[in-house]
XYZ file of C-alpha atoms in Angstrom:
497
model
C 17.578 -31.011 -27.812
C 16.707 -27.830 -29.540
C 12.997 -28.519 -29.576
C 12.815 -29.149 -25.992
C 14.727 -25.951 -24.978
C 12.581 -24.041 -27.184
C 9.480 -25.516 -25.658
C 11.266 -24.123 -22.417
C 11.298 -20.647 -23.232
C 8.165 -19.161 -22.058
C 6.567 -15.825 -22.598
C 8.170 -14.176 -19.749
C 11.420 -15.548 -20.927
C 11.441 -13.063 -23.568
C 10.109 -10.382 -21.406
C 13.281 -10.599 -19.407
C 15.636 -10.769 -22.352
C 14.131 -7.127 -23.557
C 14.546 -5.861 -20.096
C 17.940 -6.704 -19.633
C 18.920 -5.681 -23.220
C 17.123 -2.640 -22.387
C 18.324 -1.503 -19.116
C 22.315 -2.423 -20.342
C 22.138 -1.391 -24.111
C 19.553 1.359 -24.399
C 22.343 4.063 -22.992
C 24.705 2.937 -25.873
C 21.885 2.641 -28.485
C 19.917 5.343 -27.926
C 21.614 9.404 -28.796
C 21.302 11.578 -25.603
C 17.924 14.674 -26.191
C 16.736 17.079 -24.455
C 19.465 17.918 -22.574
C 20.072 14.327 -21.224
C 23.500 13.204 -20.799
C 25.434 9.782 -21.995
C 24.968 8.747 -18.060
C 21.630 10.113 -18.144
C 20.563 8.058 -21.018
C 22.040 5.056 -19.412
C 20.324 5.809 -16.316
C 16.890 6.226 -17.742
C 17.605 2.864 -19.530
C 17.735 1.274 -16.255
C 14.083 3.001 -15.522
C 12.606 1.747 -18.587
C 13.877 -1.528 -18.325
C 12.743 -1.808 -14.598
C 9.169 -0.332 -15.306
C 9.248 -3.238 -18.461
C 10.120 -6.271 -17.015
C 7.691 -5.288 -13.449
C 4.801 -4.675 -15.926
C 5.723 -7.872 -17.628
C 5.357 -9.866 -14.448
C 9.342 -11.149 -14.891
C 10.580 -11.839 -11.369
C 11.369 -8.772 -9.355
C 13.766 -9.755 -7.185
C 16.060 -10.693 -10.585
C 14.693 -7.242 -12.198
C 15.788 -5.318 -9.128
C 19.058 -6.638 -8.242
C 19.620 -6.325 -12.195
C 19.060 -2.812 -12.149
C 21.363 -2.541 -9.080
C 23.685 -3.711 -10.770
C 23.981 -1.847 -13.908
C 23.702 1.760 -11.375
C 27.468 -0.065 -11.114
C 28.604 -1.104 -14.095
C 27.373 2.213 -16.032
C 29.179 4.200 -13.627
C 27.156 6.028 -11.389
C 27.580 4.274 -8.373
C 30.609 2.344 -6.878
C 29.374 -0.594 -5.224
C 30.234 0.408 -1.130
C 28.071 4.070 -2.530
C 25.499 1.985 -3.656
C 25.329 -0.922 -1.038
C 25.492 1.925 1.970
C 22.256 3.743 0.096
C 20.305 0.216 -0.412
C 21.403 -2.157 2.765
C 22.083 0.995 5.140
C 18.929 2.510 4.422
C 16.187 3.209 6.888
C 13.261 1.869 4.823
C 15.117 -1.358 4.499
C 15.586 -1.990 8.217
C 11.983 -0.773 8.742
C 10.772 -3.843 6.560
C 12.793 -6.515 8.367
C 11.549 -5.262 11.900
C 8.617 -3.619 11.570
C 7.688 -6.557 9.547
C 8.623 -8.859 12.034
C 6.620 -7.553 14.647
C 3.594 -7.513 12.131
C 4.000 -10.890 11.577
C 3.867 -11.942 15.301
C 0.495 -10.029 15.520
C -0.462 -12.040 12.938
C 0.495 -15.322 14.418
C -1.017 -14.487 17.525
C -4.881 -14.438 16.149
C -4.906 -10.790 17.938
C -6.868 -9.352 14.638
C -9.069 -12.470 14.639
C -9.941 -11.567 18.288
C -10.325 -8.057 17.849
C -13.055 -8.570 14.343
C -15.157 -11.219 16.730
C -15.396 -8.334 19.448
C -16.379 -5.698 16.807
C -19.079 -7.396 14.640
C -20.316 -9.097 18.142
C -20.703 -5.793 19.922
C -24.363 -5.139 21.213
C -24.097 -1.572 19.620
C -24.583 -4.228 16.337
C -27.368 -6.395 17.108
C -30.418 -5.475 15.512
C -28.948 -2.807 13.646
C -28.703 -4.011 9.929
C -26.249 -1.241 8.648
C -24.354 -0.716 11.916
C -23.514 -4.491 11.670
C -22.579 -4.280 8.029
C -20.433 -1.403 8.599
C -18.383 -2.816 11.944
C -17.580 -5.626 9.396
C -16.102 -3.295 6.462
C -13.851 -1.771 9.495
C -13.077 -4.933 11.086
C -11.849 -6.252 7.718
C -9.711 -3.331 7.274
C -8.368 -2.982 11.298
C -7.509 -7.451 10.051
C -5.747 -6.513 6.231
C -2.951 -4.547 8.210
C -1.679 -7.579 9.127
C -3.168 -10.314 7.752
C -3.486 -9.953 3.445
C -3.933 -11.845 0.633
C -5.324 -15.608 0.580
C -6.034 -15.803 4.742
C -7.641 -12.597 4.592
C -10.091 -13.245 1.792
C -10.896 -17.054 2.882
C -11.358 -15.381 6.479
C -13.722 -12.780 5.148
C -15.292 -14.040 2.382
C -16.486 -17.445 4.432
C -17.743 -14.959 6.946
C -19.934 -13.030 4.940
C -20.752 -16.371 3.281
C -22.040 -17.796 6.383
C -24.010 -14.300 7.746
C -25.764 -14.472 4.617
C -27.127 -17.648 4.741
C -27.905 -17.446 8.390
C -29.893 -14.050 7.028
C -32.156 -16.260 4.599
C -30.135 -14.350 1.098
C -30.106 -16.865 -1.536
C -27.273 -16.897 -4.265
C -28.654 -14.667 -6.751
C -29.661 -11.684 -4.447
C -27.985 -8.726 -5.602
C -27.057 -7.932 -1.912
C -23.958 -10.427 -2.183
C -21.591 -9.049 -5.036
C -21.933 -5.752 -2.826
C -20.929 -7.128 0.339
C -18.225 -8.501 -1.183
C -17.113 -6.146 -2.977
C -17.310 -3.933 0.201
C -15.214 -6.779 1.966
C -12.486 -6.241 -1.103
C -12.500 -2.904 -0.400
C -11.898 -2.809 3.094
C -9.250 -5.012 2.556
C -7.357 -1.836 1.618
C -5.793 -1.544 5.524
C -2.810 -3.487 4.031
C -1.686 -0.626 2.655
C -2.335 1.834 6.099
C 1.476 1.641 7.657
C 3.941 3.840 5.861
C 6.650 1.361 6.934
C 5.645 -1.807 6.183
C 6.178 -4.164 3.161
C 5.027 -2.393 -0.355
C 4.407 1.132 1.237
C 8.062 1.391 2.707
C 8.912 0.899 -0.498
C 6.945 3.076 -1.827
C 7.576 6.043 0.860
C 11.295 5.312 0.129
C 10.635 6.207 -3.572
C 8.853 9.575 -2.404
C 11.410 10.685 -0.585
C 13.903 10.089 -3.031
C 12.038 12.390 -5.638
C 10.940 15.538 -3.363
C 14.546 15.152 -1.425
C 16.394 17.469 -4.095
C 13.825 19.740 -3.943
C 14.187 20.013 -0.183
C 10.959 18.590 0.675
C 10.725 15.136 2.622
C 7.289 13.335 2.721
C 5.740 13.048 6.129
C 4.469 9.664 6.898
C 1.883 10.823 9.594
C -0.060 12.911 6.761
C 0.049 9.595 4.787
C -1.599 7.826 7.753
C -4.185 10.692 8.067
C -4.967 10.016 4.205
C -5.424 6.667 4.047
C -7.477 6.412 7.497
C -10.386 9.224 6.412
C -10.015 7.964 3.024
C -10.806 4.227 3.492
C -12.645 4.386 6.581
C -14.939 7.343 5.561
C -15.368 5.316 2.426
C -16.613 2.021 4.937
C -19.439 4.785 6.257
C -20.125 6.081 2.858
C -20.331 2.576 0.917
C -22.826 1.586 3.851
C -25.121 4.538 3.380
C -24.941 4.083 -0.479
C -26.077 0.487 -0.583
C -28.852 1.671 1.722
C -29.590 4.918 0.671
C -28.818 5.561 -3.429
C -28.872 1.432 -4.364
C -31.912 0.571 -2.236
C -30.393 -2.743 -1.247
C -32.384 -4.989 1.219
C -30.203 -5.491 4.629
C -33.174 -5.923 7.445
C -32.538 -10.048 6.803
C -28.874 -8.990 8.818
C -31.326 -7.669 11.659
C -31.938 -11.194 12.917
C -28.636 -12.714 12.455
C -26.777 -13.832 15.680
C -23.187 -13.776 14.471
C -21.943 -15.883 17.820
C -23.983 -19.035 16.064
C -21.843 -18.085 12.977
C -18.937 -21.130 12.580
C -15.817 -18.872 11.735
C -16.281 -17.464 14.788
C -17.103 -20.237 17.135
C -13.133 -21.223 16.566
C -11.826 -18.014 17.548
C -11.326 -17.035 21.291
C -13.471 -14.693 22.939
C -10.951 -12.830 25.277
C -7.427 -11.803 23.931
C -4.706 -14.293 25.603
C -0.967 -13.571 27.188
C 0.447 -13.322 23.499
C -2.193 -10.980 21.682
C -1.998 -8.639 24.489
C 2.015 -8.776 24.048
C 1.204 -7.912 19.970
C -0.781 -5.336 20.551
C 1.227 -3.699 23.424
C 3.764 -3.578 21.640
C 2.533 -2.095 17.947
C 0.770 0.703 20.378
C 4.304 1.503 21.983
C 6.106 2.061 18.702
C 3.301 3.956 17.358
C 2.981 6.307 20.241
C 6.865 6.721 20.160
C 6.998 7.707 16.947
C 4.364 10.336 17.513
C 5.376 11.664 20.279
C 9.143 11.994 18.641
C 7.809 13.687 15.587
C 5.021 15.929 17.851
C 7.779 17.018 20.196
C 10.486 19.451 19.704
C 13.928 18.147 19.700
C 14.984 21.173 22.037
C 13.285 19.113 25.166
C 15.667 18.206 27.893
C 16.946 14.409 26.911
C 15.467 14.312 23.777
C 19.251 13.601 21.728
C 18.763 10.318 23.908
C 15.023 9.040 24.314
C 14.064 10.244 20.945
C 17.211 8.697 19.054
C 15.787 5.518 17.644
C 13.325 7.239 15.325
C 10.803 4.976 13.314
C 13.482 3.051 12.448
C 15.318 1.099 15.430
C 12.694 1.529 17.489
C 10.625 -1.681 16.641
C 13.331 -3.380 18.202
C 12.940 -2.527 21.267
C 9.392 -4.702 22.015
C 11.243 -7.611 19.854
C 14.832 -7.714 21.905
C 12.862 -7.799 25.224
C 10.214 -10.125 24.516
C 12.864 -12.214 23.018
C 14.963 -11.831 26.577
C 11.652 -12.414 28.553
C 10.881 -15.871 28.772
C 6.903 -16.984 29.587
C 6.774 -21.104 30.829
C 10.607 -21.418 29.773
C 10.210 -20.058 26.328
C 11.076 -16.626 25.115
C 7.760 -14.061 24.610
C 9.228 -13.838 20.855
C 11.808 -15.089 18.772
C 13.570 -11.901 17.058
C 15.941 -14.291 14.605
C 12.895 -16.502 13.452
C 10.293 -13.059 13.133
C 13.110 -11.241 11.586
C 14.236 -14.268 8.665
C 10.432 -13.825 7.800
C 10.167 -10.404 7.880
C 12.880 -9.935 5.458
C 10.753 -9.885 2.001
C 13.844 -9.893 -0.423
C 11.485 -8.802 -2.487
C 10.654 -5.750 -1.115
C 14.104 -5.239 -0.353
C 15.500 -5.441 -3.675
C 12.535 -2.980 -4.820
C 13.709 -0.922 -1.954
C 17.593 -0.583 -3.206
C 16.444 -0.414 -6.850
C 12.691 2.441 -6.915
C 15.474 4.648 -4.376
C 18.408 5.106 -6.696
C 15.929 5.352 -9.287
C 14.082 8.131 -7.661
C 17.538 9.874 -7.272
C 18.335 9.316 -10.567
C 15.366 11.116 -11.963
C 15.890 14.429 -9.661
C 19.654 13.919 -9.897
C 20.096 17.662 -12.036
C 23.583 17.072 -13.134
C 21.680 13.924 -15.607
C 19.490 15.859 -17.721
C 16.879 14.104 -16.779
C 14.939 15.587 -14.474
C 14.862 18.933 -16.356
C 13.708 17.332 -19.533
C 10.990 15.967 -17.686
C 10.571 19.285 -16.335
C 10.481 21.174 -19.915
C 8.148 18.590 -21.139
C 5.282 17.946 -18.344
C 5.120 21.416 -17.007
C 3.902 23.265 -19.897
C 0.878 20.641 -19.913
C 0.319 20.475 -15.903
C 2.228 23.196 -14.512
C 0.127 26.357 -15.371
C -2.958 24.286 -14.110
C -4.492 25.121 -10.502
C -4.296 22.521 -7.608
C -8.031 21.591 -7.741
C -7.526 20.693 -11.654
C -3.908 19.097 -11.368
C -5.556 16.904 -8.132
C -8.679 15.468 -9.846
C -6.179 14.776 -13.089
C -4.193 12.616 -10.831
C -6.266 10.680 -9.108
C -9.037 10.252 -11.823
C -6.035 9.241 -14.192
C -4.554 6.905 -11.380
C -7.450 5.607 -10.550
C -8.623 4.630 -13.995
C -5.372 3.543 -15.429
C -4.445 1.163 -12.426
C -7.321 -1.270 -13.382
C -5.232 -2.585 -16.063
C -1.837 -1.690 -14.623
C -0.168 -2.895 -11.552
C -0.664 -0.578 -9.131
C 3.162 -0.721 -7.870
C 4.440 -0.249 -11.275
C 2.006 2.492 -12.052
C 3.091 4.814 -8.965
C 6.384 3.763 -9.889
C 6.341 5.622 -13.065
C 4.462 8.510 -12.033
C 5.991 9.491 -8.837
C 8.916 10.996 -10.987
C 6.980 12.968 -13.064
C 4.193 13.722 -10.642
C 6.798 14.719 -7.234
C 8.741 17.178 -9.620
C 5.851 19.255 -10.726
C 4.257 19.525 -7.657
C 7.772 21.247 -6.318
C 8.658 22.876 -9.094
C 4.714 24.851 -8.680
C 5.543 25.165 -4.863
C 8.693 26.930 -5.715
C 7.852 29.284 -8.829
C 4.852 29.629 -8.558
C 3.519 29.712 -4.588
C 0.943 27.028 -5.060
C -0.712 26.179 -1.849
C -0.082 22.076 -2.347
C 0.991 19.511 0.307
C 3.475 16.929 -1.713
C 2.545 14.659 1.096
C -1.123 14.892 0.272
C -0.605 14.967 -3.594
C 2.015 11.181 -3.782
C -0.536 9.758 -1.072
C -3.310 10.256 -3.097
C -1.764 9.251 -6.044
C -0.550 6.161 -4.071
C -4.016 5.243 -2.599
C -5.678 5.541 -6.184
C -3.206 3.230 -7.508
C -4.086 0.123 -5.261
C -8.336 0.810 -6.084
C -8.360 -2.044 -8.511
C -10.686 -5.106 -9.286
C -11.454 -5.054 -12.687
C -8.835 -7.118 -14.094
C -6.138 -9.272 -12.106
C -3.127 -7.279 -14.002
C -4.075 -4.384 -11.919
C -4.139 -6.234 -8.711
C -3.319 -9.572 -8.148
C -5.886 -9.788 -5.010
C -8.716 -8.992 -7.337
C -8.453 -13.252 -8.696
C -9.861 -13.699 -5.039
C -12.948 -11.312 -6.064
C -13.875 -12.058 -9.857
C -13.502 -16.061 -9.204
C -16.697 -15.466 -6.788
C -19.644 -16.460 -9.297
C -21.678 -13.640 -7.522
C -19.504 -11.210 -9.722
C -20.814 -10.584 -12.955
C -19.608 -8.891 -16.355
C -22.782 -7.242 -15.805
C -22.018 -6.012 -12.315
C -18.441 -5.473 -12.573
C -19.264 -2.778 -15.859
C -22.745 -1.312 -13.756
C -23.183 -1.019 -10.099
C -19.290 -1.700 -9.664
C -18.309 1.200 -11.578
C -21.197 3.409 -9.919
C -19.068 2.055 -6.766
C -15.686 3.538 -8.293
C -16.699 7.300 -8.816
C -18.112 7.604 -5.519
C -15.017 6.512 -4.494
C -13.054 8.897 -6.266
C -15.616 12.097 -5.402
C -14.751 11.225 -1.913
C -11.189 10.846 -2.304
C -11.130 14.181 -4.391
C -12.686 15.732 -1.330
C -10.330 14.277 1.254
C -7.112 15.214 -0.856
C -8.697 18.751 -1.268
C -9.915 19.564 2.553
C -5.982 17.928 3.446
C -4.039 19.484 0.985
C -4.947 22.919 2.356
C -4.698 21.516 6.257
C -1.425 20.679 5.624
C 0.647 23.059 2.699
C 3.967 22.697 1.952
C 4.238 19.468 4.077
């Protein structure tokens, strides 16, 4: 009997046990510093312990609801406080419905639709580059909504089959590019502020800047992560033509209606696609308009109540009351049961209170994180501090999960920003400076502990030790120039915000 429960216990196994013994016994274990009190120390337990067992790869939705519950049972929450700031939060209702309406865009094929139309546009044919680049932007317009495994069978096939139409054979050097530059534009999963991972992780930003009266704007996060991906698409396309000298005329002859991934998807969008995209376009035009608009306009306490929040349920109530050949448009219970990602909801309840808990002054903990970073960071300039973050970020997260990395910087990195704002008048947009930091964080295919998409890319036999550590790297600093220069140009658009 012992023998075969020791052959049980795995690797993770063990992992957990630390965590847990860490985020209940490292309060009691550990004598408060720097200022940190016994509920501090407790606290930062549960941070450590968190950051352990998610680095670890030990089930999150265990290692979340864990850490919810020792905010309980060491006494800094009571469990209708904590409950109201995890289930009757705004980022959790965000990731059930917005979710939901993501995944009937999905279901729909509108994306599939959409990519055909793009890369079969006549503004392509004959135009080598032009065609290569439509495809980088169709893949990310397609990874908003449709990630992991269907995306990269969709895309890689694809580029598979253009490439063999094209005459490339399986050791030119064009194909690791291409799909690396497929990888890459799979990035889009990451555009919408309040969808899956990124609600979580905009819930965490607000949690840090929130004491320090700042709140992080989600439509400078969109701004971000459109000029820096898509301006990357344009770049990457004019480096592999330009700087690498690949060959792409063979993509000048290529007919991509002959191609076979396409020949199964529809040429026009249908009844339902239309419905998708009708209704993604409403909520995002609401919730510009709402934020554009002053709240002083005539009616505005009424039309402009449901925020970014609720209103996602308008287009899934109706279409669920509208009924097309005796069924209803949607189905809000069944779009709903699969939006809600416990997963991300358990993160969502657990990264908040944490983020509180680092800011929360009366802890200790966020001035000893004060006293300690700022003498290193805080006398630097914003052009220094900026290419330290996302050079750092972006080198660290090829070994580190990109989650769990921003998770553990956004505490030290949020504080310092504010605290520079405040004492010293530095011209810096917090929005800018977590959104960069965010955006480096998910730039990661050199090992599969930094991203778990990047199995998809180094199981291709096109990608090479050799390429990975040469042409792939050459592919990461222009990557983080650019971003450097986009976090620069809209940190001073946008200060303060």
């Amino acid at each position: 009997m012992s023998t075969q429960a020791s052959k049980g216990i795995n690797r993770k196994d063990i992992y957990t046990i630390i965590g847990v013994l860490i985020i209940y016994l490292f309060g009691y274990i550990c004598p408060p510093f720097g200022g940190i009190t016994p509920l501090g120390m407790k606290m930062m337990g549960v941070l450590i312990g968190l950051i352990f067992m998610t680095c670890a790869g030990c089930n999150i939705i265990c290692s979340s609801l864990l850490a919810l519950m020792a905010f309980v049972i060491h006494g800094y929450y009571t469990p209708a406080e904590l409950l109201a700031g995890w289930m009757g939060s705004t980022t959790t209702f965000q990731i059930i419905f917005c979710g939901a309406l993501c995944i009937f865009m999905r279901e729909s094929g509108a994306m599939d639709v959409l990519a055909k139309k793009m890369m079969t546009s006549r503004i392509c044919k004959g135009r080598p580059a032009v065609l290569l680049l439509m495809i980088l932007i169709a893949a990310f317009c397609v990874s908003i909504f449709v990630a992991g495994a269907p995306f990269f069978l969709l895309f890689f096939g694809l580029m598979d089959s253009i490439l063999s139409i094209a005459g490339y054979d399986e050791k030119d050097p064009v194909r690791p590019l291409l799909l690396l530059g497929i990888y890459v534009g799979a990035y889009g999963a990451f555009l919408l502020p309040w969808k899956g991972a990124m609600a979580v992780t905009v819930a965490m930003f607000n949690s840090v800047l929130e004491p320090f009266g700042f709140a992080f704007n989600d439509w400078i996060y969109l701004v971000v992560e459109l000029v820096t991906f898509l301006g990357f698409d344009v770049i990457y396309v004019l480096v592999l033509k330009y700087i690498l000298k690949v060959d792409l005329s063979k993509l000048a002859s290529v007919d991509l209606t002959t191609v076979e991934t396409f020949q199964k998807i529809p040429d026009k969008f249908d009844f339902f696609m239309k419905v998708g995209l009708g209704s993604l376009v409403f909520c995002f035009v609401y919730i510009f308009v709402v934020n554009l608009l002053p709240k002083t306009l005539p009616g505005y306490a009424v039309w402009g109540s449901l925020g970014i929040s609720m209103i996602w349920l308008v287009p899934l109530v109706l279409f669920s009351l509208v009924r097309k050949d005796g069924k209803p448009i949607m189905n809000v219970g069944k779009l709903a049961q699969e939006g809600s990602l416990w997963m991300m909801i358990a993160l969502v309840g657990s990264l908040t209170m944490l983020g509180k808990i680092t800011t929360d002054a009366e802890l200790g903990i966020r001035g000893w994180m004060v006293s300690v970073f700022t003498p290193l960071f805080g006398n630097m300039n914003i052009w220094v501090l900026m290419a330290l973050i996302a050079a750092f970020t972006l080198i660290v997260t090829q070994v580190v999960n990109g989650q769990v990395l921003t998770m553990g910087l956004t505490p030290v990195v949020g504080p310092i920003v504010c605290t520079m704002i405040a004492e010293q008048g530095a011209t810096i947009s917090p929005s800018v400076v977590l959104t960069v930091l965010s955006s480096c964080a998910v730039v990661a295919w050199m090992t599969v502990s930094g991203s778990v998409n990047a199995a998809y890319l180094l199981n291709r036999k096109e990608i090479t030790q050799k390429f990975l550590f040469s042409k792939s790297i050459i592919v990461m600093g222009i990557f983080l120039v650019w971003q450097y220069i986009v976090a620069m140009v809209l940190n001073f658009a946008f200060p303060g915000l």
